[in-house]
Amino acid sequence: ARYCNMEDSFYKFFLDGWVRGVVTRSDDTLLVLTSAGPAYVMVTVLSLFLVPVVATLYGWFMGIAHFIDSKIPPSEDIHTAEAYLRSFDVCAFFGGQSLAPPMTEPRLRADQDFYDAMKYNANRRMRFSNYYATVAKDDLTYWVHRSVPWFCGFRLLLIWCPFDLAYLLRIVFSFFGMGKAIRQHELWFRHAVSNMIFSDAFSLSFLQNFNSLTLEILALLPFGVGDGVKSLILSILLGILAVIGVFIALVHRIVTENREYTAKWGDGEGAETVGSCALDSCPCASIQFFERK
């Protein structure tokens, strides 16, 4: 039952973005933050069990497609169609590498045993399928792990935006023919959201009352005790700000060094050394050999 509730919280996290964020405009910060944790746990489970299965199936499909494509005689029309279809390359848009690894010559050394020969021949025949499966697994893992944080930011944006962003989205969706569905969903869930206990207004009122009560308690303490507590709280806040400042400085340094590395080794003078230069302009002898082949 606990795992079923976790799975339900994953679906509910995204559905609430539509129901509470757009349709009824009743979302609140506390609900978003408390529901993001279980949803992210479910995302981790999906990346461990579902993503490899989908990536493997995609790799098999692309391996078969590559085999069929290799049997089609090249022609000018084929090259024109490939150039046109490359503009719709979804894999490259989402971060994947669409160019398959170049064909290589068989290895020169002898096989260690029959298992080594079988493994080598199988990997050589499945090289395209394995390549596409690996790329798909990396891309799917990347986007799956970012779905919850990004959608959490979207829901918080609907709450904190100075203007009514949800109303603007309702207008846009209605323009594309979803006005009837929005009104129907609003009728369905109006009663449910009207009985909510917690809301942003309730949380803000609670924090204000708690702050007032704390100040009153400190004022009743003997002379010097309240000032000591205030100094302790101030010291803790300054410590937190210092830690945040150091973290920002470290992130800035890492980003700066990564940009310098990319400028030198990505497309700069060191690109040939690490093999990251573009295929059409790479001076590497191996790349030129495969291009001639």
XYZ file of C-alpha atoms in Angstrom:
293
model
C 0.000 0.000 0.000
C 2.855 2.376 0.749
C 4.352 1.936 -2.724
C 0.923 2.358 -4.328
C 0.492 5.626 -2.447
C 3.916 6.733 -3.676
C 2.925 5.932 -7.249
C -0.361 7.794 -6.818
C 1.504 10.805 -5.429
C 3.640 10.848 -8.589
C 0.595 11.049 -10.867
C -1.167 13.451 -8.520
C 1.808 15.804 -8.498
C 1.433 16.437 -12.244
C -2.378 16.322 -12.303
C -2.552 18.902 -9.508
C -0.574 21.236 -11.719
C -3.526 21.210 -14.087
C -6.396 20.978 -11.596
C -5.114 23.259 -8.831
C -2.691 25.388 -10.817
C -4.623 26.162 -13.996
C -8.261 25.106 -13.702
C -9.224 26.100 -10.151
C -6.231 28.343 -9.305
C -6.151 26.957 -5.774
C -2.578 25.639 -5.557
C -0.406 26.533 -2.567
C 3.307 26.429 -1.804
C 3.151 23.966 1.087
C 1.256 21.412 -1.004
C 3.750 21.688 -3.875
C 6.811 21.266 -1.673
C 5.409 18.340 0.330
C 4.272 16.437 -2.758
C 7.505 16.952 -4.711
C 9.518 14.574 -2.477
C 7.455 11.381 -2.996
C 7.126 12.209 -6.698
C 10.911 12.446 -7.048
C 11.353 9.088 -5.295
C 9.007 7.571 -7.875
C 11.061 9.205 -10.640
C 14.161 7.434 -9.303
C 12.315 4.112 -9.446
C 11.263 4.782 -13.043
C 14.824 5.633 -14.057
C 16.075 2.356 -12.568
C 13.454 -0.034 -13.964
C 11.431 1.518 -16.801
C 14.064 3.620 -18.579
C 16.401 0.651 -19.378
C 13.491 -1.298 -20.900
C 12.392 1.611 -23.100
C 15.993 2.358 -24.095
C 16.616 -1.279 -25.060
C 13.486 -1.417 -27.219
C 14.483 1.860 -28.855
C 17.975 0.476 -29.517
C 16.574 -2.634 -31.183
C 14.246 -0.560 -33.339
C 17.038 1.790 -34.417
C 19.350 -1.163 -35.072
C 16.785 -2.703 -37.438
C 16.209 0.681 -39.092
C 19.957 1.125 -39.554
C 20.253 -2.354 -41.105
C 17.444 -1.609 -43.580
C 18.952 1.799 -44.365
C 22.335 0.200 -45.129
C 20.694 -2.039 -47.754
C 19.093 0.850 -49.657
C 21.244 1.943 -52.636
C 22.409 5.574 -52.218
C 20.938 8.145 -54.565
C 20.442 11.875 -54.819
C 16.810 11.596 -53.718
C 17.823 9.623 -50.621
C 20.378 12.279 -49.644
C 17.796 15.022 -50.158
C 15.272 13.196 -47.965
C 17.917 12.641 -45.267
C 18.820 16.327 -45.249
C 15.146 17.245 -44.913
C 14.447 14.713 -42.151
C 17.528 15.829 -40.221
C 15.712 19.085 -39.437
C 13.162 17.008 -37.460
C 15.815 15.127 -35.490
C 14.078 14.772 -32.109
C 16.951 12.798 -30.581
C 19.453 15.587 -31.253
C 16.980 18.200 -29.973
C 16.745 16.437 -26.614
C 20.496 16.078 -26.245
C 21.221 12.809 -28.021
C 23.840 12.123 -30.687
C 22.171 11.054 -33.890
C 25.372 10.084 -35.746
C 26.063 6.387 -35.316
C 29.622 5.218 -34.597
C 31.679 4.701 -37.762
C 32.334 1.201 -39.017
C 35.723 -0.168 -38.010
C 37.964 -2.937 -39.295
C 38.001 -6.254 -37.394
C 40.564 -6.386 -34.616
C 43.984 -7.787 -35.409
C 44.644 -9.784 -32.263
C 43.501 -13.399 -31.970
C 40.569 -14.462 -29.818
C 41.420 -15.528 -26.290
C 38.820 -18.301 -26.329
C 35.494 -19.191 -27.914
C 33.586 -17.029 -25.404
C 35.729 -14.014 -26.217
C 35.144 -14.581 -29.928
C 31.388 -14.987 -29.418
C 31.190 -11.866 -27.242
C 33.241 -9.797 -29.689
C 31.188 -10.870 -32.717
C 27.919 -10.256 -30.871
C 29.001 -6.786 -29.762
C 30.203 -5.984 -33.257
C 26.897 -7.013 -34.797
C 24.897 -5.221 -32.116
C 27.087 -2.115 -32.005
C 24.433 0.154 -33.503
C 21.652 -1.170 -31.300
C 23.832 -0.859 -28.195
C 24.877 2.635 -29.186
C 21.319 3.890 -29.638
C 20.181 2.122 -26.468
C 22.966 3.799 -24.455
C 22.188 7.227 -25.884
C 18.458 6.785 -25.265
C 19.078 5.645 -21.681
C 21.264 8.677 -20.942
C 18.756 11.124 -22.450
C 15.726 9.549 -20.801
C 17.455 9.498 -17.418
C 18.391 13.155 -17.838
C 14.866 14.312 -18.676
C 13.063 12.006 -16.241
C 15.107 13.292 -13.309
C 14.369 16.880 -14.287
C 10.633 16.474 -14.826
C 9.726 16.855 -11.133
C 11.984 19.863 -10.318
C 10.962 21.716 -13.463
C 7.269 21.027 -12.973
C 7.619 22.006 -9.322
C 9.076 25.330 -10.490
C 6.187 25.719 -12.940
C 3.600 25.217 -10.183
C 5.403 27.641 -7.903
C 5.519 30.157 -10.751
C 1.740 29.893 -11.102
C 1.441 30.671 -7.377
C 4.029 33.410 -7.007
C 3.668 35.166 -10.370
C 2.688 38.852 -9.837
C 0.003 38.624 -12.504
C -2.543 35.854 -12.999
C -0.523 33.489 -15.183
C -3.089 30.700 -14.754
C -5.797 32.907 -16.260
C -3.536 33.623 -19.239
C -2.967 29.889 -19.730
C -6.712 29.287 -19.581
C -7.181 31.787 -22.403
C -4.468 30.101 -24.480
C -5.886 26.603 -23.924
C -9.403 27.851 -24.688
C -8.125 29.295 -27.958
C -6.955 25.800 -28.934
C -10.358 24.258 -28.207
C -9.981 23.231 -24.555
C -12.402 25.771 -23.094
C -15.180 23.227 -22.628
C -12.835 20.785 -20.866
C -11.594 23.538 -18.519
C -15.136 24.497 -17.525
C -16.081 20.845 -17.017
C -13.034 20.208 -14.815
C -13.766 23.338 -12.825
C -17.234 22.014 -12.049
C -15.835 18.638 -11.057
C -13.173 19.874 -8.654
C -14.676 23.105 -7.323
C -16.116 21.430 -4.225
C -12.883 19.522 -3.500
C -10.643 22.587 -3.534
C -13.127 24.662 -1.520
C -12.618 22.350 1.493
C -8.840 22.768 1.628
C -7.478 23.337 5.133
C -4.087 24.715 4.198
C -3.415 27.504 1.734
C -0.820 30.192 1.167
C -2.960 32.668 3.107
C -3.224 30.246 6.036
C 0.529 29.553 6.019
C 1.366 33.268 5.906
C -1.056 34.010 8.745
C 0.431 31.158 10.792
C 3.983 32.442 10.322
C 2.969 35.989 11.239
C 1.209 34.820 14.407
C 4.138 32.583 15.323
C 6.554 35.472 14.851
C 4.419 37.759 17.026
C 4.153 35.099 19.741
C 7.917 34.547 19.693
C 8.593 38.273 20.079
C 6.154 38.465 22.995
C 7.829 35.513 24.744
C 11.258 37.077 24.269
C 9.977 40.347 25.719
C 8.820 38.530 28.893
C 12.203 36.919 29.511
C 14.574 38.475 32.076
C 16.823 41.258 30.894
C 19.665 39.941 28.760
C 18.171 36.525 28.024
C 16.018 37.802 25.188
C 18.953 39.718 23.746
C 21.065 36.552 23.935
C 18.446 34.548 22.051
C 18.219 37.277 19.419
C 22.009 37.274 19.068
C 21.980 33.489 18.673
C 19.316 33.641 15.982
C 21.238 36.408 14.217
C 24.448 34.361 14.362
C 22.679 31.331 12.896
C 21.247 33.430 10.055
C 24.661 34.952 9.333
C 26.186 31.454 9.311
C 23.571 30.238 6.835
C 24.214 33.259 4.609
C 27.947 32.571 4.771
C 27.461 28.947 3.718
C 25.216 30.057 0.842
C 27.838 32.609 -0.212
C 30.603 29.996 -0.236
C 28.391 27.608 -2.210
C 27.635 30.289 -4.817
C 31.348 31.115 -5.086
C 32.218 27.432 -5.640
C 29.509 27.014 -8.270
C 30.714 30.165 -10.040
C 34.280 28.853 -10.062
C 33.226 25.445 -11.387
C 31.125 27.020 -14.156
C 33.976 29.361 -15.117
C 36.503 26.520 -15.269
C 34.103 24.367 -17.307
C 33.682 27.196 -19.826
C 37.446 27.590 -20.079
C 37.810 23.839 -20.590
C 35.116 23.816 -23.290
C 36.696 26.777 -25.060
C 40.093 25.030 -25.124
C 39.249 21.337 -25.480
C 35.764 21.422 -27.001
C 36.243 23.432 -30.199
C 39.626 25.044 -29.538
C 43.228 24.035 -29.983
C 42.925 20.896 -27.849
C 39.889 19.424 -29.615
C 41.980 17.007 -31.671
C 43.711 15.692 -28.537
C 40.501 14.542 -26.855
C 38.675 13.707 -30.076
C 35.850 16.218 -29.615
C 36.243 18.066 -32.896
C 33.483 18.104 -35.503
C 33.428 15.215 -37.973
C 33.363 17.436 -41.042
C 36.431 19.456 -39.987
C 38.387 17.089 -37.727
C 42.069 16.688 -38.685
C 42.381 13.363 -36.821
C 43.859 10.628 -38.996
C 41.341 8.049 -37.774
C 38.350 10.223 -38.627
C 39.752 10.947 -42.091
C 40.285 7.225 -42.621
C 36.666 6.424 -41.739
C 35.433 9.274 -43.928
C 37.346 7.865 -46.895
C 35.900 4.416 -46.193
